[in-house]
Amino acid sequence: MSNDDSTKQQEVIIVGGGIAGLSCAVGLLQRGIRPLIIERRPYLGGRATTQPLDPPLDNSPHLITGAYRHLLQVMKLAGAPITFPETPMPVTWFDQAGVERQLATGSPLKTARSIVKMFGWSGIKSLTLIQQAVSPKTNFKTVGEWLSAKAFPAPIAGLLELLVVSTMNTRPDDADFQLFQVVIRETLLASSDASSFQRCSPLSRLLINPLRDYIERHGGKILLGQQVISITHGEIGWQVATRTQILPTNQVVLALPGHQRAQFLVEPEQIYSPILNVRFEITKHSPEWFGLSNNRIDWVFIDPHTPTVLEAVTSAASELAALPADEIFTTVQQIVGRIKPELKFIRPLGIVKEMRATPLQTPDWHRNRLTPATGEPQLWRAADDLATTYPATLESAAKAGLWAAKCVSGDLKGNSAESSINLLD
């Protein structure tokens, strides 16, 4: 092992170049601290980024809503385009009876008009129940309990379930109700244009590349294709070792998912919810995306950049992911084919199984969630399975990264007040 660079003390090393690590770097640069990011893959973005397949395959739906406040903050700080390159589309889904529905989002008025137009009196009643959900007096633990108690009409219940799986990556029975109140308040009931659902693909163009450019332009450094094999105490701070060099640093941020942090930290075991992403080549078709409330698939996309490729995504996909690949392809083709018989499938293109995509967003998880502090001085966590009261992996990763940046900055500057943050900010 070479230690040619070991003579230079790094102020902060961030282990992991996913959304959490990149967000942490942006937060540090905003405070005048220049970090070094070490990423084991040859590209940035972590689990959120497009896989280097041909054609490229996204890891997740990348639905961005107004509830993604910290992600939008990071994008704004880095100069990433807040005006999304894709044309916003209404939420389209097929209910239990196979009837196509559309929900216009973007303002309370649009949402109310859309629900009342679709469902009449039952829609008005449902709007009242949805409004009640944001009340702090509501005592439900899970979204499933709330749906059962309120007895929504089946089509609206299907829509709400789709909102859960698309923003929280888990099913209603596992979804923390307080977390879902944020989704309702800032997506369905928000007045900001950002609350419209945005399908962002490829994510690299929208987010990853602007973050990388910002970090490098402001003096941050990035090492790609470098696996960190050990983190040990040094004379001052820590020593981070890869297979080729040893890097001393004052502070270390582990921007890694829990199962990767296990190499460096002992933490409580976490139950994860998998995401499955299946792609087919189809005959050329108009770009669209829609959800299914009566099947195991959550969302189906046809990207305007690749109109001959269909991508189907399902959250909490343990049952489907356990099947052999050929059965997965057959199952997905049959489900989508029943809804859209005009689609002509040519051949399967690939499957990405993210078995540890995101932790189950249960009430117990929220009560016991970890903070950026690890118990070791000058060693911090920043990952999307930590410290979030907001939905989805992109948003929670951005929030955790910004929180870790605050903690590191406060530690370096001797200001302990900097290491606290209001989870509802």
mmCIF file with all atom_site columns, C-alpha atoms in Angstrom, residues 328-421:
data_model
loop_
_atom_site.group_PDB
_atom_site.id
_atom_site.type_symbol
_atom_site.label_atom_id
_atom_site.label_alt_id
_atom_site.label_comp_id
_atom_site.label_asym_id
_atom_site.label_entity_id
_atom_site.label_seq_id
_atom_site.pdbx_PDB_ins_code
_atom_site.Cartn_x
_atom_site.Cartn_y
_atom_site.Cartn_z
_atom_site.occupancy
_atom_site.B_iso_or_equiv
_atom_site.pdbx_formal_charge
_atom_site.auth_seq_id
_atom_site.auth_comp_id
_atom_site.auth_asym_id
_atom_site.auth_atom_id
_atom_site.pdbx_PDB_model_num
ATOM 1  C CA . ILE A 1 328 ? -40.479 -11.617 -13.063 1.00 0.00 ? 328 ILE A CA 1
ATOM 2  C CA . PHE A 1 329 ? -40.441 -10.590 -16.728 1.00 0.00 ? 329 PHE A CA 1
ATOM 3  C CA . THR A 1 330 ? -43.542 -12.670 -17.465 1.00 0.00 ? 330 THR A CA 1
ATOM 4  C CA . THR A 1 331 ? -45.432 -11.325 -14.438 1.00 0.00 ? 331 THR A CA 1
ATOM 5  C CA . VAL A 1 332 ? -44.626 -7.690  -15.209 1.00 0.00 ? 332 VAL A CA 1
ATOM 6  C CA . GLN A 1 333 ? -45.508 -8.091  -18.890 1.00 0.00 ? 333 GLN A CA 1
ATOM 7  C CA . GLN A 1 334 ? -48.865 -9.659  -18.026 1.00 0.00 ? 334 GLN A CA 1
ATOM 8  C CA . ILE A 1 335 ? -49.784 -6.967  -15.486 1.00 0.00 ? 335 ILE A CA 1
ATOM 9  C CA . VAL A 1 336 ? -48.855 -4.065  -17.733 1.00 0.00 ? 336 VAL A CA 1
ATOM 10 C CA . GLY A 1 337 ? -50.341 -5.771  -20.785 1.00 0.00 ? 337 GLY A CA 1
ATOM 11 C CA . ARG A 1 338 ? -53.751 -6.046  -19.137 1.00 0.00 ? 338 ARG A CA 1
ATOM 12 C CA . ILE A 1 339 ? -53.785 -2.302  -18.496 1.00 0.00 ? 339 ILE A CA 1
ATOM 13 C CA . LYS A 1 340 ? -52.148 -1.208  -21.752 1.00 0.00 ? 340 LYS A CA 1
ATOM 14 C CA . PRO A 1 341 ? -52.873 -3.884  -24.380 1.00 0.00 ? 341 PRO A CA 1
ATOM 15 C CA . GLU A 1 342 ? -51.648 -1.537  -27.121 1.00 0.00 ? 342 GLU A CA 1
ATOM 16 C CA . LEU A 1 343 ? -48.044 -1.887  -25.885 1.00 0.00 ? 343 LEU A CA 1
ATOM 17 C CA . LYS A 1 344 ? -46.038 -4.391  -27.919 1.00 0.00 ? 344 LYS A CA 1
ATOM 18 C CA . PHE A 1 345 ? -43.197 -6.031  -25.984 1.00 0.00 ? 345 PHE A CA 1
ATOM 19 C CA . ILE A 1 346 ? -40.121 -7.071  -27.963 1.00 0.00 ? 346 ILE A CA 1
ATOM 20 C CA . ARG A 1 347 ? -37.675 -8.418  -25.365 1.00 0.00 ? 347 ARG A CA 1
ATOM 21 C CA . PRO A 1 348 ? -36.631 -8.006  -21.705 1.00 0.00 ? 348 PRO A CA 1
ATOM 22 C CA . LEU A 1 349 ? -33.635 -5.730  -21.147 1.00 0.00 ? 349 LEU A CA 1
ATOM 23 C CA . GLY A 1 350 ? -32.730 -6.236  -17.500 1.00 0.00 ? 350 GLY A CA 1
ATOM 24 C CA . ILE A 1 351 ? -33.615 -6.143  -13.827 1.00 0.00 ? 351 ILE A CA 1
ATOM 25 C CA . VAL A 1 352 ? -32.094 -4.140  -11.007 1.00 0.00 ? 352 VAL A CA 1
ATOM 26 C CA . LYS A 1 353 ? -32.882 -5.572  -7.577  1.00 0.00 ? 353 LYS A CA 1
ATOM 27 C CA . GLU A 1 354 ? -32.166 -3.034  -4.861  1.00 0.00 ? 354 GLU A CA 1
ATOM 28 C CA . MET A 1 355 ? -32.694 -5.413  -1.940  1.00 0.00 ? 355 MET A CA 1
ATOM 29 C CA . ARG A 1 356 ? -31.604 -2.796  0.608   1.00 0.00 ? 356 ARG A CA 1
ATOM 30 C CA . ALA A 1 357 ? -33.193 0.167   -1.090  1.00 0.00 ? 357 ALA A CA 1
ATOM 31 C CA . THR A 1 358 ? -34.599 1.900   1.975   1.00 0.00 ? 358 THR A CA 1
ATOM 32 C CA . PRO A 1 359 ? -35.544 1.084   5.566   1.00 0.00 ? 359 PRO A CA 1
ATOM 33 C CA . LEU A 1 360 ? -39.170 0.377   6.372   1.00 0.00 ? 360 LEU A CA 1
ATOM 34 C CA . GLN A 1 361 ? -40.646 3.684   7.497   1.00 0.00 ? 361 GLN A CA 1
ATOM 35 C CA . THR A 1 362 ? -42.320 2.285   10.611  1.00 0.00 ? 362 THR A CA 1
ATOM 36 C CA . PRO A 1 363 ? -43.209 4.232   13.784  1.00 0.00 ? 363 PRO A CA 1
ATOM 37 C CA . ASP A 1 364 ? -40.647 2.174   15.729  1.00 0.00 ? 364 ASP A CA 1
ATOM 38 C CA . TRP A 1 365 ? -37.960 3.096   13.228  1.00 0.00 ? 365 TRP A CA 1
ATOM 39 C CA . HIS A 1 366 ? -38.738 6.786   13.691  1.00 0.00 ? 366 HIS A CA 1
ATOM 40 C CA . ARG A 1 367 ? -38.638 6.514   17.466  1.00 0.00 ? 367 ARG A CA 1
ATOM 41 C CA . ASN A 1 368 ? -35.282 4.714   17.389  1.00 0.00 ? 368 ASN A CA 1
ATOM 42 C CA . ARG A 1 369 ? -33.592 6.417   14.442  1.00 0.00 ? 369 ARG A CA 1
ATOM 43 C CA . LEU A 1 370 ? -29.918 7.245   14.702  1.00 0.00 ? 370 LEU A CA 1
ATOM 44 C CA . THR A 1 371 ? -28.379 10.708  14.668  1.00 0.00 ? 371 THR A CA 1
ATOM 45 C CA . PRO A 1 372 ? -25.227 11.812  12.786  1.00 0.00 ? 372 PRO A CA 1
ATOM 46 C CA . ALA A 1 373 ? -23.218 11.280  15.990  1.00 0.00 ? 373 ALA A CA 1
ATOM 47 C CA . THR A 1 374 ? -21.593 7.832   16.229  1.00 0.00 ? 374 THR A CA 1
ATOM 48 C CA . GLY A 1 375 ? -20.188 7.955   19.765  1.00 0.00 ? 375 GLY A CA 1
ATOM 49 C CA . GLU A 1 376 ? -16.696 8.376   18.327  1.00 0.00 ? 376 GLU A CA 1
ATOM 50 C CA . PRO A 1 377 ? -15.281 11.913  18.270  1.00 0.00 ? 377 PRO A CA 1
ATOM 51 C CA . GLN A 1 378 ? -14.937 13.430  14.790  1.00 0.00 ? 378 GLN A CA 1
ATOM 52 C CA . LEU A 1 379 ? -16.720 10.470  13.164  1.00 0.00 ? 379 LEU A CA 1
ATOM 53 C CA . TRP A 1 380 ? -20.204 11.050  11.740  1.00 0.00 ? 380 TRP A CA 1
ATOM 54 C CA . ARG A 1 381 ? -22.949 9.324   9.770   1.00 0.00 ? 381 ARG A CA 1
ATOM 55 C CA . ALA A 1 382 ? -24.911 10.671  6.790   1.00 0.00 ? 382 ALA A CA 1
ATOM 56 C CA . ALA A 1 383 ? -27.188 8.255   4.992   1.00 0.00 ? 383 ALA A CA 1
ATOM 57 C CA . ASP A 1 384 ? -30.777 7.996   3.817   1.00 0.00 ? 384 ASP A CA 1
ATOM 58 C CA . ASP A 1 385 ? -31.696 5.516   6.541   1.00 0.00 ? 385 ASP A CA 1
ATOM 59 C CA . LEU A 1 386 ? -31.015 8.130   9.215   1.00 0.00 ? 386 LEU A CA 1
ATOM 60 C CA . ALA A 1 387 ? -32.425 11.292  10.716  1.00 0.00 ? 387 ALA A CA 1
ATOM 61 C CA . THR A 1 388 ? -35.355 12.112  8.487   1.00 0.00 ? 388 THR A CA 1
ATOM 62 C CA . THR A 1 389 ? -38.979 12.988  8.943   1.00 0.00 ? 389 THR A CA 1
ATOM 63 C CA . TYR A 1 390 ? -39.410 13.418  5.212   1.00 0.00 ? 390 TYR A CA 1
ATOM 64 C CA . PRO A 1 391 ? -40.284 10.914  2.494   1.00 0.00 ? 391 PRO A CA 1
ATOM 65 C CA . ALA A 1 392 ? -38.230 8.901   0.034   1.00 0.00 ? 392 ALA A CA 1
ATOM 66 C CA . THR A 1 393 ? -34.586 8.084   -0.404  1.00 0.00 ? 393 THR A CA 1
ATOM 67 C CA . LEU A 1 394 ? -33.521 11.191  -2.352  1.00 0.00 ? 394 LEU A CA 1
ATOM 68 C CA . GLU A 1 395 ? -35.072 13.596  0.148   1.00 0.00 ? 395 GLU A CA 1
ATOM 69 C CA . SER A 1 396 ? -33.941 11.779  3.284   1.00 0.00 ? 396 SER A CA 1
ATOM 70 C CA . ALA A 1 397 ? -30.413 11.378  1.888   1.00 0.00 ? 397 ALA A CA 1
ATOM 71 C CA . ALA A 1 398 ? -30.192 15.094  1.132   1.00 0.00 ? 398 ALA A CA 1
ATOM 72 C CA . LYS A 1 399 ? -31.517 15.943  4.602   1.00 0.00 ? 399 LYS A CA 1
ATOM 73 C CA . ALA A 1 400 ? -29.072 13.582  6.332   1.00 0.00 ? 400 ALA A CA 1
ATOM 74 C CA . GLY A 1 401 ? -26.167 14.997  4.310   1.00 0.00 ? 401 GLY A CA 1
ATOM 75 C CA . LEU A 1 402 ? -27.025 18.588  5.229   1.00 0.00 ? 402 LEU A CA 1
ATOM 76 C CA . TRP A 1 403 ? -27.454 17.601  8.881   1.00 0.00 ? 403 TRP A CA 1
ATOM 77 C CA . ALA A 1 404 ? -24.043 15.900  8.966   1.00 0.00 ? 404 ALA A CA 1
ATOM 78 C CA . ALA A 1 405 ? -22.471 18.981  7.368   1.00 0.00 ? 405 ALA A CA 1
ATOM 79 C CA . LYS A 1 406 ? -23.914 21.111  10.179  1.00 0.00 ? 406 LYS A CA 1
ATOM 80 C CA . CYS A 1 407 ? -22.503 18.747  12.797  1.00 0.00 ? 407 CYS A CA 1
ATOM 81 C CA . VAL A 1 408 ? -19.041 18.621  11.232  1.00 0.00 ? 408 VAL A CA 1
ATOM 82 C CA . SER A 1 409 ? -18.919 22.385  10.831  1.00 0.00 ? 409 SER A CA 1
ATOM 83 C CA . GLY A 1 410 ? -19.957 22.907  14.444  1.00 0.00 ? 410 GLY A CA 1
ATOM 84 C CA . ASP A 1 411 ? -17.324 20.445  15.661  1.00 0.00 ? 411 ASP A CA 1
ATOM 85 C CA . LEU A 1 412 ? -14.544 22.039  13.611  1.00 0.00 ? 412 LEU A CA 1
ATOM 86 C CA . LYS A 1 413 ? -15.505 25.512  14.780  1.00 0.00 ? 413 LYS A CA 1
ATOM 87 C CA . GLY A 1 414 ? -16.031 24.479  18.393  1.00 0.00 ? 414 GLY A CA 1
ATOM 88 C CA . ASN A 1 415 ? -19.702 25.421  18.289  1.00 0.00 ? 415 ASN A CA 1
ATOM 89 C CA . SER A 1 416 ? -21.733 22.570  19.740  1.00 0.00 ? 416 SER A CA 1
ATOM 90 C CA . ALA A 1 417 ? -24.983 24.374  18.905  1.00 0.00 ? 417 ALA A CA 1
ATOM 91 C CA . GLU A 1 418 ? -24.224 23.749  15.240  1.00 0.00 ? 418 GLU A CA 1
ATOM 92 C CA . SER A 1 419 ? -24.553 19.999  15.799  1.00 0.00 ? 419 SER A CA 1
ATOM 93 C CA . SER A 1 420 ? -28.283 20.168  16.439  1.00 0.00 ? 420 SER A CA 1
ATOM 94 C CA . ILE A 1 421 ? -31.038 20.555  13.868  1.00 0.00 ? 421 ILE A CA 1
#
